[in-house]
Amino acid sequence: MSKPAMIHVTYIETTPEKLWEALTSGAFTQLYWFGRRIESDWTVGSPVRFYDSADDSLTDSGEVLLYDEPKTLAYTFKNEFLEARADEAPGRVTFTIEPAGKNVVKLQVVHDEIAEDTVEGWRNGWAPILANLKTYLETNRTLEITFS
């Protein structure tokens, strides 16, 4: 039996190549991921790390599972800054990019291999990140989201 998953699908007015860059470039992720910078050499088996731009602390980590530019990217994903999650096994995040019209792509994000009681938390975490990604790619600006 597979573990529960968080699944998010959106359509973005951009190219697969630009979306791919947004997912894999640290300079790009800082723009829409609320200051988090991704780092990896993107070779299968290599580490993936996210750093907080405020103090350069490690926030999340993982390992590249699949790198098929510009169609599919997958890596394990483990929260590194919440002590309550220290004993959790890493989940898996898979981004699938498909052309969906003239200068439009379909992005599907699946975060699976996670505990059932964390699905809603992951959904709430991914929603503003993915909304910000879409907004940035379409308008070259980010949303001013206030977290409570």
mmCIF file of C-alpha atoms in Angstrom:
data_model
loop_
_atom_site.group_PDB
_atom_site.id
_atom_site.type_symbol
_atom_site.label_atom_id
_atom_site.label_comp_id
_atom_site.label_asym_id
_atom_site.label_seq_id
_atom_site.Cartn_x
_atom_site.Cartn_y
_atom_site.Cartn_z
ATOM 1 C CA MET A 1 0.000 0.000 0.000
ATOM 2 C CA SER A 2 1.420 3.383 -0.945
ATOM 3 C CA LYS A 3 1.619 6.290 1.427
ATOM 4 C CA PRO A 4 -0.656 9.331 0.973
ATOM 5 C CA ALA A 5 0.279 12.122 -1.407
ATOM 6 C CA MET A 6 -0.180 15.836 -1.874
ATOM 7 C CA ILE A 7 -0.979 16.508 -5.551
ATOM 8 C CA HIS A 8 -1.110 19.986 -7.082
ATOM 9 C CA VAL A 9 -1.786 20.769 -10.750
ATOM 10 C CA THR A 10 -1.570 24.212 -12.309
ATOM 11 C CA TYR A 11 -1.215 25.759 -15.746
ATOM 12 C CA ILE A 12 1.417 28.433 -16.256
ATOM 13 C CA GLU A 13 1.967 30.791 -19.144
ATOM 14 C CA THR A 14 5.634 30.046 -19.753
ATOM 15 C CA THR A 15 7.870 27.585 -21.564
ATOM 16 C CA PRO A 16 9.006 24.204 -20.235
ATOM 17 C CA GLU A 17 12.605 25.491 -20.301
ATOM 18 C CA LYS A 18 11.830 28.591 -18.214
ATOM 19 C CA LEU A 19 9.832 26.550 -15.692
ATOM 20 C CA TRP A 20 12.684 24.029 -15.491
ATOM 21 C CA GLU A 21 15.117 26.846 -14.739
ATOM 22 C CA ALA A 22 12.775 28.124 -12.036
ATOM 23 C CA LEU A 23 12.763 24.701 -10.367
ATOM 24 C CA THR A 24 16.512 24.055 -10.541
ATOM 25 C CA SER A 25 18.251 27.439 -10.205
ATOM 26 C CA GLY A 26 19.039 28.715 -6.717
ATOM 27 C CA ALA A 27 18.874 32.338 -7.838
ATOM 28 C CA PHE A 28 15.425 31.652 -9.259
ATOM 29 C CA THR A 29 14.021 29.703 -6.285
ATOM 30 C CA GLN A 30 14.938 32.553 -3.928
ATOM 31 C CA LEU A 31 12.548 34.792 -5.877
ATOM 32 C CA TYR A 32 9.381 32.738 -5.393
ATOM 33 C CA TRP A 33 10.218 30.281 -2.565
ATOM 34 C CA PHE A 34 10.219 33.003 0.099
ATOM 35 C CA GLY A 35 13.999 33.332 0.197
ATOM 36 C CA ARG A 36 14.915 29.650 -0.012
ATOM 37 C CA ARG A 37 17.757 28.808 -2.373
ATOM 38 C CA ILE A 38 18.055 25.342 -3.908
ATOM 39 C CA GLU A 39 21.484 23.854 -4.585
ATOM 40 C CA SER A 40 22.401 20.667 -6.452
ATOM 41 C CA ASP A 41 24.516 19.529 -9.375
ATOM 42 C CA TRP A 42 21.388 17.632 -10.535
ATOM 43 C CA THR A 43 23.096 14.303 -11.094
ATOM 44 C CA VAL A 44 20.959 11.339 -10.007
ATOM 45 C CA GLY A 45 22.111 10.403 -6.507
ATOM 46 C CA SER A 46 23.472 13.880 -5.731
ATOM 47 C CA PRO A 47 22.289 15.918 -2.751
ATOM 48 C CA VAL A 48 19.612 18.600 -3.027
ATOM 49 C CA ARG A 49 19.723 21.280 -0.359
ATOM 50 C CA PHE A 50 17.593 24.322 0.433
ATOM 51 C CA TYR A 51 19.065 27.260 2.331
ATOM 52 C CA ASP A 52 17.318 30.193 3.988
ATOM 53 C CA SER A 53 18.639 33.413 2.497
ATOM 54 C CA ALA A 54 18.269 35.256 5.818
ATOM 55 C CA ASP A 55 20.966 33.266 7.629
ATOM 56 C CA ASP A 56 22.082 30.633 5.083
ATOM 57 C CA SER A 57 20.801 27.831 7.344
ATOM 58 C CA LEU A 58 19.830 24.466 5.886
ATOM 59 C CA THR A 59 16.023 24.201 5.791
ATOM 60 C CA ASP A 60 15.385 21.081 3.700
ATOM 61 C CA SER A 61 17.459 18.348 2.098
ATOM 62 C CA GLY A 62 17.152 15.401 -0.242
ATOM 63 C CA GLU A 63 18.673 13.405 -3.053
ATOM 64 C CA VAL A 64 18.102 13.650 -6.808
ATOM 65 C CA LEU A 65 16.039 10.656 -7.974
ATOM 66 C CA LEU A 66 15.225 11.649 -11.566
ATOM 67 C CA TYR A 67 16.439 14.442 -13.829
ATOM 68 C CA ASP A 68 14.845 14.440 -17.286
ATOM 69 C CA GLU A 69 15.126 18.045 -18.505
ATOM 70 C CA PRO A 70 12.670 19.713 -19.122
ATOM 71 C CA LYS A 71 10.021 17.076 -18.381
ATOM 72 C CA THR A 72 10.425 15.394 -15.000
ATOM 73 C CA LEU A 73 12.360 16.216 -11.853
ATOM 74 C CA ALA A 74 12.177 14.135 -8.689
ATOM 75 C CA TYR A 75 14.041 14.247 -5.405
ATOM 76 C CA THR A 76 13.587 13.130 -1.841
ATOM 77 C CA PHE A 77 12.591 15.922 0.516
ATOM 78 C CA LYS A 78 13.186 16.150 4.258
ATOM 79 C CA ASN A 79 12.467 19.068 6.547
ATOM 80 C CA GLU A 80 15.647 19.958 8.433
ATOM 81 C CA PHE A 81 14.574 22.869 10.641
ATOM 82 C CA LEU A 82 11.613 21.545 12.651
ATOM 83 C CA GLU A 83 12.713 19.349 15.557
ATOM 84 C CA ALA A 84 9.298 17.658 15.600
ATOM 85 C CA ARG A 85 10.064 16.232 12.145
ATOM 86 C CA ALA A 86 13.633 15.098 12.853
ATOM 87 C CA ASP A 87 12.673 11.409 12.959
ATOM 88 C CA GLU A 88 10.480 11.477 9.814
ATOM 89 C CA ALA A 89 11.712 9.657 6.750
ATOM 90 C CA PRO A 90 12.098 11.853 3.689
ATOM 91 C CA GLY A 91 9.196 12.153 1.290
ATOM 92 C CA ARG A 92 9.479 12.336 -2.477
ATOM 93 C CA VAL A 93 8.676 15.363 -4.644
ATOM 94 C CA THR A 94 8.067 14.888 -8.369
ATOM 95 C CA PHE A 95 7.556 17.748 -10.810
ATOM 96 C CA THR A 96 6.074 16.817 -14.191
ATOM 97 C CA ILE A 97 6.019 19.443 -16.954
ATOM 98 C CA GLU A 98 3.916 19.050 -20.105
ATOM 99 C CA PRO A 99 3.186 21.488 -22.931
ATOM 100 C CA ALA A 100 -0.490 22.517 -22.718
ATOM 101 C CA GLY A 101 -0.933 25.061 -25.492
ATOM 102 C CA LYS A 102 0.914 27.925 -27.078
ATOM 103 C CA ASN A 103 3.380 29.113 -24.434
ATOM 104 C CA VAL A 104 1.454 27.286 -21.684
ATOM 105 C CA VAL A 105 2.648 24.369 -19.581
ATOM 106 C CA LYS A 106 0.903 22.030 -17.192
ATOM 107 C CA LEU A 107 2.822 21.557 -13.967
ATOM 108 C CA GLN A 108 1.956 18.659 -11.701
ATOM 109 C CA VAL A 109 3.642 18.426 -8.312
ATOM 110 C CA VAL A 110 3.305 15.212 -6.329
ATOM 111 C CA HIS A 111 4.710 15.079 -2.802
ATOM 112 C CA ASP A 112 4.319 11.481 -1.695
ATOM 113 C CA GLU A 113 5.854 8.881 0.600
ATOM 114 C CA ILE A 114 4.633 11.047 3.479
ATOM 115 C CA ALA A 115 2.675 10.272 6.626
ATOM 116 C CA GLU A 116 -1.092 10.645 6.365
ATOM 117 C CA ASP A 117 -1.206 13.184 9.192
ATOM 118 C CA THR A 118 1.216 15.485 7.310
ATOM 119 C CA VAL A 119 -0.578 15.682 3.931
ATOM 120 C CA GLU A 120 -2.602 18.784 4.808
ATOM 121 C CA GLY A 121 0.474 20.535 6.209
ATOM 122 C CA TRP A 122 2.429 19.834 3.034
ATOM 123 C CA ARG A 123 -0.531 21.014 0.936
ATOM 124 C CA ASN A 124 -0.647 24.256 2.925
ATOM 125 C CA GLY A 125 3.115 24.662 2.520
ATOM 126 C CA TRP A 126 3.241 24.013 -1.225
ATOM 127 C CA ALA A 127 0.203 26.162 -2.132
ATOM 128 C CA PRO A 128 1.823 29.599 -1.607
ATOM 129 C CA ILE A 129 5.129 28.467 -3.135
ATOM 130 C CA LEU A 130 3.448 27.227 -6.301
ATOM 131 C CA ALA A 131 1.147 30.263 -6.505
ATOM 132 C CA ASN A 132 4.209 32.491 -6.191
ATOM 133 C CA LEU A 133 6.029 30.472 -8.876
ATOM 134 C CA LYS A 134 3.111 30.840 -11.301
ATOM 135 C CA THR A 135 2.720 34.540 -10.578
ATOM 136 C CA TYR A 136 6.427 35.235 -10.976
ATOM 137 C CA LEU A 137 6.726 33.392 -14.275
ATOM 138 C CA GLU A 138 3.650 35.137 -15.690
ATOM 139 C CA THR A 139 4.140 38.673 -14.322
ATOM 140 C CA ASN A 140 7.780 38.951 -13.197
ATOM 141 C CA ARG A 141 6.621 39.831 -9.666
ATOM 142 C CA THR A 142 5.830 37.848 -6.534
ATOM 143 C CA LEU A 143 2.777 37.823 -4.305
ATOM 144 C CA GLU A 144 2.742 39.658 -0.998
ATOM 145 C CA ILE A 145 1.538 36.779 1.132
ATOM 146 C CA THR A 146 1.140 37.188 4.887
ATOM 147 C CA PHE A 147 1.452 34.003 6.884
ATOM 148 C CA SER A 148 -0.480 33.738 10.135
#
